[in-house]
CSV table of C-alpha atoms and ligand atoms in Angstrom, one decimal:
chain,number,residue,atom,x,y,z
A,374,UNK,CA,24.3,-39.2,14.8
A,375,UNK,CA,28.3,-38.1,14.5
A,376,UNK,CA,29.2,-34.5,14.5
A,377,UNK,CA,31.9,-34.3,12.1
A,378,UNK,CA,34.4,-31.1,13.1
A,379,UNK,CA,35.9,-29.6,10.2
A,380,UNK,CA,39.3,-29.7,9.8
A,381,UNK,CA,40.0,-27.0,7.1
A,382,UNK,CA,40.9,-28.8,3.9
A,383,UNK,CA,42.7,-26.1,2.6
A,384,UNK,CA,41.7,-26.5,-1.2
A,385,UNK,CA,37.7,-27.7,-0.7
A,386,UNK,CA,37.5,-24.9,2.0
A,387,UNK,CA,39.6,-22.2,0.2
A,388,UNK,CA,36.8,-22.8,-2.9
A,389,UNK,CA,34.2,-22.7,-0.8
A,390,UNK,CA,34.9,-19.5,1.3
A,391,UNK,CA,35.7,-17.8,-1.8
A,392,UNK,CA,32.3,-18.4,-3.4
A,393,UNK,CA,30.8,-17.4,-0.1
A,394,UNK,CA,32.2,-13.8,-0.1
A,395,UNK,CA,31.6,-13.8,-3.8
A,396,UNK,CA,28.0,-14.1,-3.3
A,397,UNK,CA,28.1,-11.6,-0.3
A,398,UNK,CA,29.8,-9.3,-1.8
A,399,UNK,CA,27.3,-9.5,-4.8
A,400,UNK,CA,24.2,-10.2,-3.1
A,401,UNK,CA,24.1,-8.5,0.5
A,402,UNK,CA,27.0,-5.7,0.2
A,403,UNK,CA,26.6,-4.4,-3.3
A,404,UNK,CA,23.5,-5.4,-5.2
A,405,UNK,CA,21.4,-5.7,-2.6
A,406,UNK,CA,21.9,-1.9,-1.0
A,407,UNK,CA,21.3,-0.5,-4.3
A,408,UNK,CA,18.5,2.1,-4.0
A,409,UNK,CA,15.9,0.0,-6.4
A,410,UNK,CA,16.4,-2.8,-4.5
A,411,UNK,CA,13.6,-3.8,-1.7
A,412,UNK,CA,15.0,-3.2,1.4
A,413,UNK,CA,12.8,-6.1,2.6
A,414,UNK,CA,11.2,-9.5,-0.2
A,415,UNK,CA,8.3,-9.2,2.7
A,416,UNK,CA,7.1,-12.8,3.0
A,417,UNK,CA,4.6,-14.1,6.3
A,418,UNK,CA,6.0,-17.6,8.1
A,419,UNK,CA,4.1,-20.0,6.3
A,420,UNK,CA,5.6,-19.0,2.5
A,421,UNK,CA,9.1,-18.2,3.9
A,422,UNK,CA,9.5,-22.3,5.3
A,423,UNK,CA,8.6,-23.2,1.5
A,424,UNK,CA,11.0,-21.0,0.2
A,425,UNK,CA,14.1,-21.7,2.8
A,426,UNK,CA,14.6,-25.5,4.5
A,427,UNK,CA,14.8,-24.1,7.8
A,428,UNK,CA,15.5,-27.8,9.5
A,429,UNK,CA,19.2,-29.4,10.1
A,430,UNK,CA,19.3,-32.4,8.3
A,431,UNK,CA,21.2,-35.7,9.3
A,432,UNK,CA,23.1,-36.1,5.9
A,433,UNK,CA,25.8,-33.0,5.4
A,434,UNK,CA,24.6,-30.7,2.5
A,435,UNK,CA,27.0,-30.4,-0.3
A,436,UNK,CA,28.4,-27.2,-1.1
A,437,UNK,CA,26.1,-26.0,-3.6
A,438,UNK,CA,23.1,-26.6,-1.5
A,439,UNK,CA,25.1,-24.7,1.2
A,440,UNK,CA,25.8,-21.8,-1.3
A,441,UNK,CA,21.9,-21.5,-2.5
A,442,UNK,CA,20.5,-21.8,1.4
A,443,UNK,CA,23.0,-19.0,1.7
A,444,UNK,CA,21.5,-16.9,-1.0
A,445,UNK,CA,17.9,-17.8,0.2
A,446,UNK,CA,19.2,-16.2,3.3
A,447,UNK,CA,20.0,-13.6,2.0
A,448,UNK,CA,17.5,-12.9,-0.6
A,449,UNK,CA,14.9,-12.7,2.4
A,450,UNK,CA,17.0,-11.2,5.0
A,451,UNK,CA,15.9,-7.4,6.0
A,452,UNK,CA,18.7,-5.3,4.1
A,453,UNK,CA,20.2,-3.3,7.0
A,454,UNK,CA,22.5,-1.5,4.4
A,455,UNK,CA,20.3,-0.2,2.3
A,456,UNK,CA,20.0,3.8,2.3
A,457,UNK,CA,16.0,3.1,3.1
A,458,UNK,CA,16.5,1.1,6.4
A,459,UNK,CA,16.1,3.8,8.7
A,460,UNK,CA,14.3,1.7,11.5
A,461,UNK,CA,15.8,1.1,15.5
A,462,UNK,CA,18.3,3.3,15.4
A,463,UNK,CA,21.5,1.5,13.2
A,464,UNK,CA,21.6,1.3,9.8
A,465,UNK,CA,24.6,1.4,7.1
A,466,UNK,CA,27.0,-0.9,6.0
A,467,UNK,CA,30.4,0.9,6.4
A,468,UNK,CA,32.9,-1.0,4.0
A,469,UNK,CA,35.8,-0.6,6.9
A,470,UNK,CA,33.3,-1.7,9.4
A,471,UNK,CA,32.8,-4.8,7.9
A,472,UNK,CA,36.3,-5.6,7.1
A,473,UNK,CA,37.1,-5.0,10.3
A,474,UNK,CA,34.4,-7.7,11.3
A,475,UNK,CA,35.5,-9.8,8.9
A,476,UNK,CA,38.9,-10.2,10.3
A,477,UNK,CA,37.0,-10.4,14.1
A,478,UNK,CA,35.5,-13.6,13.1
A,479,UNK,CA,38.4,-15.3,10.9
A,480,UNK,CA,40.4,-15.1,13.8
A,481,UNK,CA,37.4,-15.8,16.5
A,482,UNK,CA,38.7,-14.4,19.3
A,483,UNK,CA,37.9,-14.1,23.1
A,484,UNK,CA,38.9,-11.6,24.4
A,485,UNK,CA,39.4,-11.8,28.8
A,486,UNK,CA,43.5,-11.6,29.1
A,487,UNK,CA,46.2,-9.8,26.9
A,488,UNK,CA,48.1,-13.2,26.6
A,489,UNK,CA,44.9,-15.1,24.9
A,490,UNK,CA,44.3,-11.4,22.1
A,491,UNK,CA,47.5,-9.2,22.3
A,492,UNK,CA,45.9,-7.0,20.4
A,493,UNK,CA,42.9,-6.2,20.4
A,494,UNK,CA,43.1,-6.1,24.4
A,495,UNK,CA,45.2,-3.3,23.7
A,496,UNK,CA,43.3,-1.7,21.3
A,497,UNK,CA,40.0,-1.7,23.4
A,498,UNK,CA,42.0,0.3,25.9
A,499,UNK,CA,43.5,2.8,23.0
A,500,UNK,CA,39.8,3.1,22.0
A,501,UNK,CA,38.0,3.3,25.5
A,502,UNK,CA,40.9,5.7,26.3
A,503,UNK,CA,40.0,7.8,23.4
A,504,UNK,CA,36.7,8.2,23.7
A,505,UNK,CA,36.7,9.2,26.6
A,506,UNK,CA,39.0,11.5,26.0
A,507,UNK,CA,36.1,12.5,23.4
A,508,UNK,CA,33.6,12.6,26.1
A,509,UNK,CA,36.1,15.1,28.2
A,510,UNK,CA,37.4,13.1,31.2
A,511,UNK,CA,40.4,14.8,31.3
A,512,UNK,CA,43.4,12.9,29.5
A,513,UNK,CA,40.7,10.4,28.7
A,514,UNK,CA,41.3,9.1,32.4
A,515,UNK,CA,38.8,6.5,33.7
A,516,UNK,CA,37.8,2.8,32.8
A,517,UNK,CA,35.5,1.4,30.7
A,518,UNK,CA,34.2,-2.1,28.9
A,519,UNK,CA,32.2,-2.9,25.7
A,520,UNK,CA,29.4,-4.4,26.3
A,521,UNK,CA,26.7,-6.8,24.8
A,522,UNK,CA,24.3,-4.1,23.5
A,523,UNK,CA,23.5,-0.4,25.9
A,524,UNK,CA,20.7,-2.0,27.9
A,525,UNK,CA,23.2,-4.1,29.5
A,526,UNK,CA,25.9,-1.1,29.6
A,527,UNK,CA,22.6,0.7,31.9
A,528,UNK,CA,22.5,-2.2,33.9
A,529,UNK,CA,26.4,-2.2,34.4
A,530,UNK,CA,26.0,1.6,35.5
A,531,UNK,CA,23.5,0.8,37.7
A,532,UNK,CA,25.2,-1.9,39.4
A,533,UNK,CA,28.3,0.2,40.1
A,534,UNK,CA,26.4,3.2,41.1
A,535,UNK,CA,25.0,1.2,43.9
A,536,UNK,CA,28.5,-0.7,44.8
A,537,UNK,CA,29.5,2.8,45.2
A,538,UNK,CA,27.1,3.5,47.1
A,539,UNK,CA,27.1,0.6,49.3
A,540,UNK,CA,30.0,-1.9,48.5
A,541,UNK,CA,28.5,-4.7,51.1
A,542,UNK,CA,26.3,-5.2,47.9
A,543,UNK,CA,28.6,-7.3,46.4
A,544,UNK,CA,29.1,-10.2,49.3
A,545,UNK,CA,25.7,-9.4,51.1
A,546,UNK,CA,23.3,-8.5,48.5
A,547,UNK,CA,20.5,-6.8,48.7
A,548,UNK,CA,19.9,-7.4,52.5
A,549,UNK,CA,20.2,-4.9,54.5
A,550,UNK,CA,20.1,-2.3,52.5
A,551,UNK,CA,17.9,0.6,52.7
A,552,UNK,CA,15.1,0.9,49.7
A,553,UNK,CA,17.3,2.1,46.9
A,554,UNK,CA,15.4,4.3,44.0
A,555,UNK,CA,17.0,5.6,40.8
A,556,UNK,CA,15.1,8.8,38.7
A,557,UNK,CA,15.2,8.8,35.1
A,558,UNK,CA,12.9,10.7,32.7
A,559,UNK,CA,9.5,9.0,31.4
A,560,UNK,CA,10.9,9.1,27.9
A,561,UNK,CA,14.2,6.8,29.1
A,562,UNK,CA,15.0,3.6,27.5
A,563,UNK,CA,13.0,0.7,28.8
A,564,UNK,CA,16.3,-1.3,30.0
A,565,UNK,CA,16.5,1.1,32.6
A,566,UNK,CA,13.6,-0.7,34.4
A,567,UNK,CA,14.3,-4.4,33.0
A,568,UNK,CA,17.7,-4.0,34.5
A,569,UNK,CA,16.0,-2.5,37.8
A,570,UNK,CA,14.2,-5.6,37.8
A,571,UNK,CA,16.8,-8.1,37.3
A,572,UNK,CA,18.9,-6.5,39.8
A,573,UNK,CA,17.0,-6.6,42.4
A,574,UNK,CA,16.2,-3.1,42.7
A,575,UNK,CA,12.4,-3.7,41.3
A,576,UNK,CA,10.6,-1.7,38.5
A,577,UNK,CA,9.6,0.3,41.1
A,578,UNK,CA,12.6,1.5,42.0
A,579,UNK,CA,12.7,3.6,38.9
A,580,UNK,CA,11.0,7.0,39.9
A,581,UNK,CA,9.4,8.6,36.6
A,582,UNK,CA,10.5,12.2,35.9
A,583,UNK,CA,8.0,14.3,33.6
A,584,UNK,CA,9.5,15.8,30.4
A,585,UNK,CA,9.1,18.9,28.8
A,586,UNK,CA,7.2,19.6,25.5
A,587,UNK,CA,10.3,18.2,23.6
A,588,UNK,CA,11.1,15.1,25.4
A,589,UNK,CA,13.8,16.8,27.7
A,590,UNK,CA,14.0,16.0,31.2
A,591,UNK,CA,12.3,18.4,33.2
A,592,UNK,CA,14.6,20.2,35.9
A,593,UNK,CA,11.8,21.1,38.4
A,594,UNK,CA,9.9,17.4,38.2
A,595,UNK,CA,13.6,16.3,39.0
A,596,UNK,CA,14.0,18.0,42.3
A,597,UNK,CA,10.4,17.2,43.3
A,598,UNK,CA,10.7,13.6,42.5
A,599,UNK,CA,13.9,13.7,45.1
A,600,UNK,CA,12.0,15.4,47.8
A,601,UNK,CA,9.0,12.9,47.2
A,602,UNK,CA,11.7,10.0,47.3
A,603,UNK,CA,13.1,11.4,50.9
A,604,UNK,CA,9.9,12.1,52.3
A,605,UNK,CA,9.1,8.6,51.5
A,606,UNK,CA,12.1,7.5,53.6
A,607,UNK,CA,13.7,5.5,50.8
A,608,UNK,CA,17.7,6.1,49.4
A,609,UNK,CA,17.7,7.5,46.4
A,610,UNK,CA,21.2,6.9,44.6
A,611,UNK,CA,21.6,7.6,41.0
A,612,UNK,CA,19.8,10.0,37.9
A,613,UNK,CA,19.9,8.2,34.7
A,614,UNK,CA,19.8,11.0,31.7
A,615,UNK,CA,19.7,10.4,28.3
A,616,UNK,CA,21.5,12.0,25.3
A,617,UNK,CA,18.9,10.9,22.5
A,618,UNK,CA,16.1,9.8,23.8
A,619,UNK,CA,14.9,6.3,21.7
A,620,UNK,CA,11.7,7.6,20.1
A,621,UNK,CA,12.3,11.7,19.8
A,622,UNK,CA,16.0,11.9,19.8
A,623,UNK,CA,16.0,14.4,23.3
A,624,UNK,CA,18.6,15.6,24.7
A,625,UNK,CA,18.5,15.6,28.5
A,626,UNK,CA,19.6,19.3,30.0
A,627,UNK,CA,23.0,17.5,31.0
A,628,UNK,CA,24.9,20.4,33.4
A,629,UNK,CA,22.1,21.4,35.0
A,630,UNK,CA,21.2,17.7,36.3
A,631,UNK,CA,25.0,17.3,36.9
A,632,UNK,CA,24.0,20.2,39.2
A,633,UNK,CA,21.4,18.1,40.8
A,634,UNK,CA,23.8,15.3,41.2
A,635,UNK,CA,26.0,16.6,43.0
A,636,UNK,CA,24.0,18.9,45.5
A,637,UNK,CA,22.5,15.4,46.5
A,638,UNK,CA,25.1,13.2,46.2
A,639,UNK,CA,24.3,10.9,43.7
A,640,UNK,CA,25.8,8.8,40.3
A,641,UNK,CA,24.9,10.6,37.0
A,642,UNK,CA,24.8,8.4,34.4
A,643,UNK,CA,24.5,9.2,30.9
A,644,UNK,CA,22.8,6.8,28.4
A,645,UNK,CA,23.8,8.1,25.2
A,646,UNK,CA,23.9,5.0,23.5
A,647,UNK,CA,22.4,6.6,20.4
A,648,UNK,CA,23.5,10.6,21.0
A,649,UNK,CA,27.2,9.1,22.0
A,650,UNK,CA,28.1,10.1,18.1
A,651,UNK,CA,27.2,13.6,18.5
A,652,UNK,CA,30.8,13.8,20.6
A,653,UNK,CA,32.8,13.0,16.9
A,654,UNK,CA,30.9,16.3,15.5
A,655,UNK,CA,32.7,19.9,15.8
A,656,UNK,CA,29.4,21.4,14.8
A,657,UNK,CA,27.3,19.3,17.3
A,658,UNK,CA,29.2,17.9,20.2
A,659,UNK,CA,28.3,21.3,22.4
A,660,UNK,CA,24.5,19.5,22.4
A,661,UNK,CA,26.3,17.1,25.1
A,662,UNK,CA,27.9,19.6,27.4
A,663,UNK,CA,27.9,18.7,30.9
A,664,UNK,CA,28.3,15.0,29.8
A,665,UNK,CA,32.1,15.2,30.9
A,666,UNK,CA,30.7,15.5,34.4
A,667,UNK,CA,29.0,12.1,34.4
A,668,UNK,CA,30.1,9.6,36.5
A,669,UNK,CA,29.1,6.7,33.4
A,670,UNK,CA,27.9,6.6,29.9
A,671,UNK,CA,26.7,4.4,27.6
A,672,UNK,CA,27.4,5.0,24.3
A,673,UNK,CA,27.2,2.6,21.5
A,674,UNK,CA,29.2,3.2,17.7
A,675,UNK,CA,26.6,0.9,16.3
A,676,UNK,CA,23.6,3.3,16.3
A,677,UNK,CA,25.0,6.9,15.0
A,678,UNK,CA,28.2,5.8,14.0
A,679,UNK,CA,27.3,3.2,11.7
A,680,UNK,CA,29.7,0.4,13.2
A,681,UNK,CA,28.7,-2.5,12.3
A,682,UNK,CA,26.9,-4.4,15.7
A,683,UNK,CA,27.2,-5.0,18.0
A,684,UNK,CA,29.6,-2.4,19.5
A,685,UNK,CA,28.3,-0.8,22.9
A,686,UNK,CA,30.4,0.5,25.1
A,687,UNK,CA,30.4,1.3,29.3
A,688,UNK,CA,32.5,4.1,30.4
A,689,UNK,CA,33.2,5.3,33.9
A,690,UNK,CA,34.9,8.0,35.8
A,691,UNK,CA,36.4,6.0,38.2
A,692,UNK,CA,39.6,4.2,38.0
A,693,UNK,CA,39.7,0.5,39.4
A,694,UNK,CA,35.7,0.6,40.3
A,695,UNK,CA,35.0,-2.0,37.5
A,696,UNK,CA,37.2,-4.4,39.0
A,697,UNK,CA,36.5,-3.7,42.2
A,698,UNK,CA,32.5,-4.2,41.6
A,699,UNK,CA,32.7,-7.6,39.1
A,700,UNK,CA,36.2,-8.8,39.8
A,701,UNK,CA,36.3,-12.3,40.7
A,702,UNK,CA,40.0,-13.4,40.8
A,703,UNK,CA,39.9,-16.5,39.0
A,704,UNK,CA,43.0,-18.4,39.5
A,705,UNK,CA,43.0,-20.5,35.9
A,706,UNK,CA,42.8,-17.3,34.2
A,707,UNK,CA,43.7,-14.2,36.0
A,708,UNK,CA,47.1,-15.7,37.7
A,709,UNK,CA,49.4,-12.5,39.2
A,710,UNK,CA,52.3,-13.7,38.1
A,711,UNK,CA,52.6,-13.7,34.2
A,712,UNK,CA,55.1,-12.6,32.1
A,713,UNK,CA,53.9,-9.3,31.5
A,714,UNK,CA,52.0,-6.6,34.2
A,715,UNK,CA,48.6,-8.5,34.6
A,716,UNK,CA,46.6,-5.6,34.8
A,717,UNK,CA,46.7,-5.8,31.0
A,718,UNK,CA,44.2,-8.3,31.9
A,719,UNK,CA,40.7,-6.7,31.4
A,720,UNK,CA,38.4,-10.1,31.7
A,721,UNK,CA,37.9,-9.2,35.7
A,722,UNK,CA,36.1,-5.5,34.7
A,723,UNK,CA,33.5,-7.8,33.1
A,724,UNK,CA,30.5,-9.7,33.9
A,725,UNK,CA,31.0,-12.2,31.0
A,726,UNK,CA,33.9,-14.3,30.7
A,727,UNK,CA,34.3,-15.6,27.3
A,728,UNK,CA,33.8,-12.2,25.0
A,729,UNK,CA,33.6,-11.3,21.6
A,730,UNK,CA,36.2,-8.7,20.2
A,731,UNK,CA,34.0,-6.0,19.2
A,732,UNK,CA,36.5,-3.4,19.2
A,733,UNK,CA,38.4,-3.6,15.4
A,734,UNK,CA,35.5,-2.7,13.5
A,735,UNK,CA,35.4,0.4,15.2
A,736,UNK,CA,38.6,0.7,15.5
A,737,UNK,CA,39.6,0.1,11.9
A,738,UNK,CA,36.6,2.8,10.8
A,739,UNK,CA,38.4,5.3,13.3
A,740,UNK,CA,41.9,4.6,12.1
A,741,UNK,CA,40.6,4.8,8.1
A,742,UNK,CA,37.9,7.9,8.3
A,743,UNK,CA,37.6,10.0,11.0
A,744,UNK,CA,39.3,13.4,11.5
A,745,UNK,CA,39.2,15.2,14.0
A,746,UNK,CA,38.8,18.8,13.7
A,747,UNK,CA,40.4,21.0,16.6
B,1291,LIG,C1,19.2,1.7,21.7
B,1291,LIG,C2,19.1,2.3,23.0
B,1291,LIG,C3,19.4,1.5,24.2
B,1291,LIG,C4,19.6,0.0,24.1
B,1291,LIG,O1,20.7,-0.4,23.5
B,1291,LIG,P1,20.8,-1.9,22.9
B,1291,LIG,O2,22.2,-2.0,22.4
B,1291,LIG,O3,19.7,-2.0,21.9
B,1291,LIG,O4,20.5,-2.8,24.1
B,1291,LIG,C5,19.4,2.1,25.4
B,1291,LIG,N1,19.2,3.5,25.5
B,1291,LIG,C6,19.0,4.2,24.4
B,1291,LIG,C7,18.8,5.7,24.6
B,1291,LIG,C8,18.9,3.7,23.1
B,1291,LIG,O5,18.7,4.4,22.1
C-alpha cells in the first residue's frame, strides 16, 4: 500500500472543492435546515452500511464517487441546523459561524506561539479579554484558554484550584497531601466527577449538595456538607456552581455561595458552560450576579450562543496561574528570546500542545452581530 499526499493540483482540486461547497451549501446549509425537512433519515446500523461504503478502499475513488459518499453523508447525518434540533444543548447553524470555521480549516492552524498564528493568538486574547470583561473582572483582567469541550474546562478549574491550594501538586503529586474534597450540587454536570477521577482526586471526592425544588443549589445543605467534610478530617478546597444546570437549566444562587467561599477559603468555580450566554443579554445577564466573584468559569459559545463547535472556553481570575500550574518550558517551542515579547506565547497556559483555533468563529459572529447595549 502507498499513501499518496496530495499536492493541490490547482485546477482538478479548485473543481473539486467547488463542487464540494456546492453540494454543502445545497444539501446541509440550505436545503437541508428547511423546516419540512427531517431533521434526522432515521436508519438502524445494518441498513445505513448498505446505503454508505463505510470501508477505505486500496484503489483512490474518483471524484464523483467522492462527491456522492459525500452526499450520502450528508443525506444521513443528524441535521444540527435545523430549527427542530433542540437536543444536548447546541443547535443552529449561524452563517458567520460557519464562515468563520471555514477559514479555520483552510488555513489549518495550531495555535501554541504568536510566531506559528499571528493572528488568531491575538485574537483569542481580544476575545478571552472581552469576555471577561463580560463576566465583570474588572477591565476584563485575568487569564484564560479555550478548551476542548467544558468538561475538560471543569477539570482545568479543578486542577488549578488545587495548585493553588497546594502548589507541591505539580512536582509531587498527590502524595502528601491531605484528603482533598470538592462540593458541587447533585444536579452538576457529570464531568465534575470524571475529572475527579482522572485527577486523582477520586469520585468520592465530590461531596453531593441537595438542591432545592428548582434545581438550585441549596445554601443550608452547602454549609452542612462543609461542617460534615471538617468533622471528617478531610481538606475541602473548592465549590463548583453551576449557571444552567444540564437537564433543568438552574441557576445556582451565585453571591450567596461566593459568600460561602470566601468565609472558608475556598476556589469558586463557575460552570456556566451553557448559562455563559446569559452574560450577552441586557434583559438577562442580572440571573448571573455574583459570577464576577468567581475565581473560574467555564463557559462555552457553542451551547447558547450558537457558535459553531467546538468553542469552550476556561477563564480565571488570576493572572499568571495558568502558566504557572501547566507550564512546561519547552525549549523547541517556547525559546525566551524571539523577536517579539514571548509572553505572546500562550501554548504554556495549556495542557495540549498542538491546538485547534477555535476562536474566529466566534470571533467573526461577535465582530458581524452582537451589540452591546449599555
Ligand atoms: C454541556 C455542559 C458541560 C460539558 O461541556 P462539553 O463541552 O460537552 O464537555 C459541562 N457543564 C454543563 C453545565 C453543561 O451544560
Amino acid at each position: 500500500m502507498e499513501w499518496f499526499r496530495s499536492i493541490p493540483d490547482e485546477t482538478h482540486h479548485r473543481a473539486f472543492l467547488k463542487d464540494v461547497l456546492t453540494l454543502v451549501l445545497d444539501e446541509a446549509v440550505f436545503k437541508a435546515n428547511r423546516r419540512g425537512e427531517p431533521v434526522i433519515r432515521w436508519r438502524l446500523p445494518q441498513e445505513l452500511l448498505s446505503l454508505i461504503d463505510v470501508q477505505t478502499r486500496d484503489q483512490p475513488a474518483s471524484h464523483e464517487e467522492l462527491l456522492a459518499a459525500i452526499k450520502a453523508t450528508i443525506d444521513f447525518s443528524v441535521k444540527t441546523g435545523h430549527p427542530m434540533f433542540i437536543n444536548q444543548l447546541y443547535s443552529g447553524l449561524d452563517p458567520y459561524g460557519l464562515a468563520g470555521q471555514w477559514v479555520t480549516d483552510a488555513l489549518n492552524p495550531s495555535s501554541y506561539t504568536y510566531e506559528v498564528a499571528p493572528v488568531f493568538t491575538t485574537m483569542e486574547e481580544a476575545v478571552l479579554q472581552n469576555m471577561r470583561a463580560l463576566l465583570g473582572y474588572p477591565d476584563g483582567r485575568g487569564d484564560g484558554i479555550f478548551c476542548p469541550g467544558g468538561s475538560l474546562a471543569n477539570g482545568c478549574a479543578m486542577n488549578l484550584a488545587r495548585f493553588k491550594a497546594f502548589p507541591s501538586v505539580k512536582t509531587e503529586g498527590l502524595h502528601g497531601l491531605p484528603r482533598l474534597v470538592l462540593f458541587a450540587s447533585e444536579d452538576a454536570h457529570y464531568s465534575i466527577h470524571k475529572m475527579a477521577a482522572l485527577e486523582g482526586l477520586g469520585e468520592a471526592a465530590v461531596r453531593s449538595v441537595t438542591c432545592d425544588s428548582q434545581g438550585r443549589m441549596d445554601l443550608k445543605a452547602l454549609e452542612a456538607e462543609i461542617q460534615v467534610a471538617k468533622r471528617d478530617g478531610v481538606h475541602p478546597f473548592m465549590v463548583v456552581a453551576t449557571a444552567g444546570t444540564t437537564v433543568l437549566g438552574a441557576l445556582d444562587p451565585l453571591s450567596a455561595i461566593a459568600d460561602v467561599c470566601s468565609t472558608h477559603g475556598l476556589w469558586l468555580h463557575v460552570d456556566a458552560a451553557w448559562g455563559g450566554g446569559l452574560l450577552f443579554s441586557k434583559e438577562h445577564r442580572h440571573l448571573l450576579a455574583g459570577i464576577e466573584r468567581a475565581d473560574s468559569v467555564a463557559w462555552n459559545p457553542h451551547k447558547l450562543l450558537a457558535v459553531p463547535q467546538q468553542c469552550s472556553t476556561l477563564l480565571v481570575r488570576h493572572e499568571g496561574l495558568l502558566k504557572a500550574c501547566h507550564g512546561r518550558d519547552a525549549t523547541y517551542l517556547f525559546q525566551k528570546d524571539k523577536f517579539y515579547d514571548h509572553n505572546l506565547d500562550p501554548g504554556d497556559k495549556y495542557i495540549q500542545c498542538g491546538r485547534r483555533v477555535d476562536v474566529f468563529k466566534f470571533w467573526l459572529m461577535w465582530k458581524g452581530k452582537v451589540c452591546i447595549l449599555k
